[in-house]
Short mmCIF file of C-alpha atoms in Angstrom, two decimals:
data_model
loop_
_atom_site.label_atom_id
_atom_site.label_comp_id
_atom_site.label_asym_id
_atom_site.label_seq_id
_atom_site.Cartn_x
_atom_site.Cartn_y
_atom_site.Cartn_z
CA MET A 1 81.29 131.86 96.68
CA ARG A 2 77.47 132.50 96.82
CA LEU A 3 75.46 131.00 94.03
CA SER A 4 72.48 132.81 92.68
CA LEU A 5 69.94 130.35 91.36
CA ALA A 6 66.94 131.15 89.24
CA LEU A 7 64.37 128.94 90.80
CA ILE A 8 61.60 127.80 88.45
CA PRO A 9 58.17 127.58 90.10
CA ILE A 10 56.57 124.17 89.75
CA GLY A 11 53.62 122.47 91.26
CA LEU A 12 53.70 121.64 94.93
CA MET A 13 53.32 117.93 94.13
CA LEU A 14 56.85 117.76 92.73
CA ALA A 15 58.57 118.78 95.95
CA CYS A 16 56.23 117.53 98.66
CA SER A 17 54.16 114.58 97.53
CA PRO A 18 55.52 111.03 97.47
CA GLN A 19 56.78 110.03 94.01
CA ASN A 20 57.11 106.36 94.81
CA PRO A 21 57.32 104.12 97.91
CA ASP A 22 60.89 105.40 98.46
CA GLU A 23 59.51 108.88 98.94
CA ALA A 24 56.81 108.06 101.48
CA SER A 25 57.26 110.61 104.18
CA GLN A 26 55.67 113.32 106.14
CA THR A 27 53.15 115.28 104.11
CA LEU A 28 53.69 119.06 104.01
CA ALA A 29 51.00 121.63 104.32
CA GLU A 30 49.26 122.29 100.98
CA ASP A 31 46.77 124.90 102.14
CA THR A 32 49.28 127.67 102.69
CA PRO A 33 49.61 130.54 100.21
CA PRO A 34 52.57 130.44 97.78
CA VAL A 35 55.61 132.57 98.47
CA THR A 36 56.11 134.88 95.53
CA GLU A 37 59.69 135.77 96.33
CA ASP A 38 62.28 132.98 96.59
CA ARG A 39 64.88 134.02 99.19
CA ASP A 40 66.50 130.62 99.70
CA GLN A 41 70.26 130.42 99.49
CA ILE A 42 72.69 127.65 98.51
CA VAL A 43 76.27 128.70 99.41
CA ASP A 44 79.51 126.94 98.66
CA ALA A 45 81.81 125.81 101.51
CA ASP A 46 85.54 125.25 101.56
CA ASP A 47 85.27 121.49 101.47
CA GLN A 48 82.83 121.34 98.59
CA TRP A 49 79.89 120.91 100.84
CA ARG A 50 77.23 123.53 100.44
CA HIS A 51 74.95 125.25 102.87
CA TYR A 52 71.19 125.32 102.04
CA THR A 53 69.19 128.03 103.90
CA ASN A 54 65.41 128.20 103.85
CA ALA A 55 64.10 131.66 104.29
CA ARG A 56 60.45 130.76 104.81
CA PHE A 57 60.85 128.40 107.75
CA ASP A 58 64.22 129.58 109.00
CA PHE A 59 66.36 126.51 108.83
CA ALA A 60 69.77 125.50 107.31
CA ILE A 61 71.40 122.29 106.40
CA GLU A 62 74.60 121.04 104.70
CA VAL A 63 74.40 119.50 101.22
CA PRO A 64 77.05 116.92 100.15
CA PRO A 65 79.40 117.49 97.15
CA GLY A 66 77.84 116.82 93.76
CA PHE A 67 74.18 116.97 94.81
CA VAL A 68 72.14 118.96 92.38
CA PRO A 69 69.11 120.95 93.46
CA LEU A 70 65.88 120.32 91.73
CA ALA A 71 63.58 123.30 90.96
CA GLY A 72 61.99 124.67 94.09
CA PRO A 73 58.26 124.62 94.88
CA GLN A 74 56.13 127.62 94.65
CA ASN A 75 55.43 127.87 98.37
CA GLY A 76 59.19 127.91 99.25
CA ASP A 77 58.97 125.16 101.93
CA GLY A 78 62.09 123.37 101.02
CA ARG A 79 64.23 121.72 98.32
CA ILE A 80 65.20 118.31 96.88
CA PHE A 81 68.82 117.51 96.01
CA VAL A 82 69.89 114.49 93.99
CA LYS A 83 73.02 112.63 93.01
CA ASP A 84 73.20 109.25 91.35
CA GLY A 85 71.11 106.95 93.53
CA SER A 86 70.90 109.24 96.51
CA ARG A 87 68.21 111.87 97.21
CA LEU A 88 68.01 114.52 99.95
CA ARG A 89 64.75 116.19 100.68
CA VAL A 90 64.42 118.85 103.39
CA SER A 91 61.33 120.95 104.00
CA GLY A 92 59.40 122.77 106.65
CA ARG A 93 55.76 123.42 107.55
CA TYR A 94 53.82 125.19 110.19
CA ASN A 95 53.63 123.41 113.53
CA LEU A 96 49.94 123.26 114.22
CA ASP A 97 48.16 121.26 116.92
CA SER A 98 49.68 117.82 116.31
CA GLU A 99 51.67 116.18 119.10
CA PHE A 100 55.29 115.46 118.30
CA ASP A 101 54.73 111.67 118.67
CA ASP A 102 51.98 111.93 116.06
CA GLN A 103 54.26 113.77 113.73
CA ILE A 104 56.86 111.04 114.24
CA ASN A 105 54.35 108.35 113.35
CA ASP A 106 53.37 110.29 110.15
CA ALA A 107 57.06 110.67 109.10
CA SER A 108 57.67 106.82 109.57
CA LYS A 109 54.60 105.49 107.87
CA GLY A 110 55.38 102.76 105.31
CA LEU A 111 58.97 102.41 106.57
CA THR A 112 60.72 99.57 108.44
CA LEU A 113 62.72 101.37 111.09
CA GLN A 114 66.07 99.90 111.96
CA SER A 115 66.90 102.52 114.70
CA GLN A 116 65.40 105.59 116.22
CA ASP A 117 66.27 108.09 118.87
CA LYS A 118 65.07 111.37 120.37
CA PRO A 119 68.21 113.44 121.00
CA SER A 120 65.99 116.09 122.69
CA PRO A 121 62.31 116.55 123.40
CA VAL A 122 61.91 118.29 120.02
CA THR A 123 64.11 116.22 117.69
CA TRP A 124 63.88 112.67 116.28
CA ARG A 125 66.44 110.68 114.33
CA ALA A 126 65.78 107.34 112.60
CA THR A 127 67.22 104.95 110.00
CA ALA A 128 65.00 102.76 107.90
CA GLN A 129 65.35 100.07 105.27
CA LEU A 130 63.43 100.59 102.02
CA VAL A 131 62.03 97.78 99.95
CA THR A 132 64.01 98.89 96.97
CA GLY A 133 67.48 98.16 98.35
CA LYS A 134 67.97 101.55 99.80
CA ARG A 135 68.29 102.96 103.31
CA VAL A 136 66.96 106.23 104.52
CA GLY A 137 68.04 108.58 107.29
CA LEU A 138 65.32 110.71 108.77
CA MET A 139 65.16 113.69 111.13
CA LEU A 140 62.38 115.84 112.52
CA ALA A 141 63.04 119.03 114.40
CA ARG A 142 60.09 120.78 116.01
CA GLY A 143 60.08 124.48 116.89
CA ALA A 144 57.40 126.73 118.50
CA ASP A 145 55.75 127.46 115.19
CA ARG A 146 57.44 125.16 112.67
CA ILE A 147 58.62 121.61 112.13
CA VAL A 148 61.41 120.68 109.76
CA ALA A 149 61.72 117.26 108.16
CA ALA A 150 64.92 116.01 106.47
CA ARG A 151 65.18 112.70 104.58
CA PHE A 152 68.23 111.26 103.03
CA ALA A 153 67.76 108.14 100.89
CA TYR A 154 70.85 106.29 99.60
CA PRO A 155 71.90 102.85 98.35
CA ASP A 156 72.46 100.48 101.27
CA ASP A 157 75.76 99.29 99.78
CA ASP A 158 77.32 102.75 99.65
CA PRO A 159 79.25 103.50 102.88
CA THR A 160 80.28 106.99 101.59
CA ALA A 161 76.62 107.96 101.08
CA GLU A 162 75.85 106.55 104.63
CA LYS A 163 78.45 108.93 106.14
CA GLN A 164 77.11 111.83 104.08
CA ALA A 165 73.62 111.15 105.30
CA SER A 166 74.78 111.27 108.96
CA ARG A 167 76.73 114.44 108.51
CA THR A 168 73.80 116.11 106.62
CA LEU A 169 71.24 115.27 109.34
CA ASP A 170 73.57 116.31 112.05
CA SER A 171 74.03 119.67 110.36
CA LEU A 172 70.43 120.82 110.57
CA ARG A 173 70.16 124.18 112.32
CA PHE A 174 67.31 126.52 113.30
CA LEU A 175 67.67 130.24 112.42
CA ALA A 176 66.52 132.86 114.86
CA HIS A 177 66.66 136.57 114.79
CA ALA A 178 67.39 139.43 117.18
CA GLY A 179 66.40 142.48 115.09
CA PRO A 180 68.77 142.40 112.07
CA LEU A 181 71.02 139.77 113.51
CA THR A 182 70.53 136.07 112.54
CA TYR A 183 71.96 133.25 114.68
CA ARG A 184 71.90 129.54 114.11
CA TYR A 185 71.68 126.74 116.65
CA GLN A 186 71.12 122.97 116.91
CA PRO A 187 67.59 122.12 117.91
CA ALA A 188 68.80 118.81 119.17
CA ARG A 189 71.21 120.51 121.58
CA PHE A 190 69.65 123.78 122.64
CA ALA A 191 66.24 125.12 123.81
CA SER A 192 65.29 128.75 123.21
CA LYS A 193 63.63 130.23 126.28
CA PRO A 194 62.32 133.84 126.90
CA VAL A 195 64.16 135.69 129.64
CA VAL A 196 64.24 139.25 131.05
CA PHE A 197 67.65 140.66 132.11
CA SER A 198 69.15 143.98 132.89
CA LEU A 199 72.21 145.67 131.43
CA PRO A 200 74.98 146.67 133.86
CA GLY A 201 75.38 150.28 134.91
CA GLU A 202 73.53 152.82 137.01
CA ARG A 203 70.49 153.16 134.77
CA ALA A 204 69.56 149.54 134.34
CA TRP A 205 66.23 148.65 132.76
CA PRO A 206 64.67 145.32 131.83
CA VAL A 207 65.30 143.89 128.44
CA ASP A 208 63.45 140.90 126.85
CA GLY A 209 65.68 138.31 125.26
CA ALA A 210 65.76 134.79 123.96
CA LYS A 211 68.17 132.47 125.78
CA LEU A 212 69.82 129.27 124.35
CA ILE A 213 70.07 126.65 127.18
CA PRO A 214 71.33 123.08 126.80
CA TRP A 215 68.46 120.63 126.80
CA GLU A 216 69.89 118.73 129.73
CA ARG A 217 69.29 121.82 131.84
CA ALA A 218 66.19 123.20 130.04
CA SER A 219 64.24 119.98 130.72
CA GLN A 220 64.61 120.77 134.46
CA LEU A 221 63.23 124.26 134.33
CA GLY A 222 60.42 124.80 136.89
CA LYS A 223 61.62 121.95 139.11
CA PRO A 224 62.99 122.57 142.66
CA ILE A 225 66.23 120.68 142.09
CA CYS A 226 68.76 123.32 140.91
CA ARG A 227 71.66 124.89 142.85
CA TYR A 228 72.96 128.34 141.92
CA GLY A 229 75.72 130.43 143.43
CA LEU A 230 77.75 129.31 146.36
CA SER A 231 74.91 128.60 148.90
CA GLY A 232 74.43 125.04 147.64
CA GLN A 233 70.68 125.17 148.46
CA GLU A 234 68.18 123.78 146.08
CA GLN A 235 66.04 126.19 144.15
CA VAL A 236 63.44 126.24 141.42
CA CYS A 237 65.38 125.86 138.11
CA SER A 238 65.04 129.22 136.25
CA ALA A 239 66.03 130.08 132.73
CA LYS A 240 67.28 133.50 134.05
CA LYS A 241 69.81 131.84 136.35
CA GLU A 242 70.90 129.07 133.95
CA ALA A 243 74.20 129.35 132.01
CA GLY A 244 73.42 130.15 128.40
CA LEU A 245 73.56 132.51 125.49
CA THR A 246 71.00 135.35 125.28
CA PHE A 247 70.15 137.52 122.25
CA ALA A 248 68.15 140.78 122.43
CA VAL A 249 67.43 143.97 120.67
CA ILE A 250 67.81 147.34 122.57
CA ASP A 251 65.93 150.20 121.00
CA ARG A 252 68.77 152.71 121.49
CA PRO A 253 72.10 153.26 119.63
CA LEU A 254 75.23 152.03 121.25
CA ALA A 255 76.67 155.54 121.33
CA ARG A 256 73.95 156.45 123.88
CA LEU A 257 74.14 153.19 125.84
CA ARG A 258 77.90 153.23 126.49
CA LYS A 259 77.66 156.45 128.53
CA GLN A 260 76.10 154.44 131.38
CA PHE A 261 78.85 151.93 131.68
CA PRO A 262 81.90 152.47 133.81
CA GLU A 263 84.97 152.88 131.58
CA ALA A 264 86.90 150.43 133.68
CA LEU A 265 84.46 147.61 132.77
CA ALA A 266 84.06 148.38 129.00
CA GLU A 267 86.52 146.97 126.42
CA PRO A 268 86.40 146.83 122.59
CA THR A 269 85.68 143.47 120.87
CA THR A 270 84.61 142.20 117.49
CA LEU A 271 81.48 140.14 116.94
CA ALA A 272 79.53 139.33 113.67
CA GLU A 273 82.46 141.19 111.85
CA ARG A 274 81.49 144.43 113.59
CA GLU A 275 83.31 146.45 116.31
CA ALA A 276 81.41 146.04 119.49
CA LEU A 277 81.66 146.78 123.23
CA LYS A 278 82.14 144.08 125.83
CA ILE A 279 81.44 144.21 129.54
CA THR A 280 82.19 141.34 131.93
CA GLU A 281 80.90 140.78 135.46
CA GLN A 282 81.84 137.88 137.78
CA ALA A 283 80.61 136.87 141.25
CA GLU A 284 79.99 133.78 143.40
CA GLY A 285 81.32 131.29 140.88
CA SER A 286 79.33 132.68 137.93
CA GLY A 287 79.69 135.44 135.47
CA LEU A 288 78.07 137.42 132.60
CA SER A 289 79.70 138.70 129.53
CA TYR A 290 77.70 141.38 127.55
CA SER A 291 78.72 142.07 123.95
CA LEU A 292 76.89 145.05 122.54
CA ILE A 293 76.88 145.36 118.71
CA PRO A 294 75.87 148.62 116.95
CA ALA A 295 73.09 148.26 114.38
CA GLY A 296 72.09 151.74 113.30
CA SER A 297 69.54 153.12 115.65
CA LEU A 298 69.50 149.81 117.53
CA THR A 299 71.90 147.83 119.71
CA ILE A 300 72.09 144.00 119.61
CA ALA A 301 73.01 142.49 122.98
CA VAL A 302 74.66 139.06 123.09
CA VAL A 303 74.94 137.95 126.66
CA ARG A 304 77.02 134.90 127.66
CA SER A 305 76.29 133.68 131.12
CA TRP A 306 78.14 130.83 132.85
CA ARG A 307 78.45 129.07 136.15
CA LYS A 308 81.45 127.51 137.64
CA ASP A 309 80.06 124.00 137.24
CA SER A 310 78.79 124.54 133.71
CA GLU A 311 80.46 122.56 130.92
CA GLU A 312 81.52 123.83 127.53
CA THR A 313 78.38 123.84 125.53
CA GLY A 314 79.30 124.72 121.98
CA TYR A 315 78.30 128.39 122.12
CA GLN A 316 81.47 129.36 120.25
CA GLU A 317 80.13 127.73 117.10
CA ILE A 318 77.05 129.83 117.36
CA LEU A 319 79.00 133.07 117.92
CA GLN A 320 81.20 132.36 114.89
CA ASP A 321 78.21 132.03 112.59
CA LEU A 322 76.40 135.28 113.33
CA SER A 323 75.25 137.44 110.38
CA PHE A 324 73.45 140.79 109.78
CA GLU A 325 70.84 141.72 107.29
CA THR A 326 71.67 144.39 104.72
CA GLU A 327 69.49 146.96 106.40
CA PRO A 328 70.41 147.09 110.14
CA ASP A 329 67.15 148.77 111.20
CA VAL A 330 64.79 146.20 109.71
CA ARG A 331 63.35 144.22 112.52
CA SER A 332 62.87 140.45 111.93
CA SER A 333 60.61 137.85 113.46
CA GLY A 334 61.05 134.20 114.15
CA ASP A 335 61.73 131.68 116.82
CA GLY A 336 63.94 133.43 119.26
CA SER A 337 63.29 137.06 118.27
CA ALA A 338 63.61 139.59 121.08
CA GLY A 339 63.08 143.22 121.88
CA PRO A 340 63.29 145.69 124.73
CA THR A 341 60.71 146.17 127.35
CA ARG A 342 59.69 149.77 127.19
#
């Protein structure tokens, strides 16, 4: 069930400035203009957890049962949720010129860190002991144009709250858009890289897309240490050749596109709760699966590429959580948006 909340505008200080030593954290941008329309969503889940989605900075996170949202700030950068002695605060800001290490230092000021880790080059997790008998779990996730901070403070003698904090921070997702299609992915697990690919068929043309690649492989891009195909020879690691999941917008309706595909290769499928067309190609220990989803005058391409030696990477979770905007022809922007090369 989707909850419609009437969010009451309040001063930015309520949501973003430290209220006491327990709330010392990363300061959010205060010089950005307020958002006049609140499009954030808090949606119930089957297990009483809820999903909070921030429309301004394109991120989502799970909220434990019983946590109550406080009134949202005017600029729409995030929310605070409270329950008894626990407090979850999640917010985004624009990623300007700061280095990630500097942003980590800002987020940990005034805290005694007990543990910290960087699961990927753009994410940071930590646990700290507060002087008030509480612990706090922290997470930073850095995108190309945004950085999201999540902070979960809880009593240090509450094992249930500790588990909730871990699950909440693990659930942080970035939202990205391919035209009217929205997809969600873990910034700790995947990097989004621009690629150019061609559709199968006689009249192939280049299409710009955004490709999700596991960080273990994405961190090697540009280095001459990768092997593709059956040759076994080392090559420069390339996002185009890596196994991954690509999203793109094609500025043509599917009815026109399908004429160029051989009937023997095309088969019906369902993706994002829409009837779509699927084409699969395999060669030399690798393969490509093109799913083409109709979206009015546009076609959304979701391309799954794999190699024989590539491991299961969690793309199924992403594919099961796709969603469309109400108006299929409205183009969106954001980290991971893509469009055709004309």
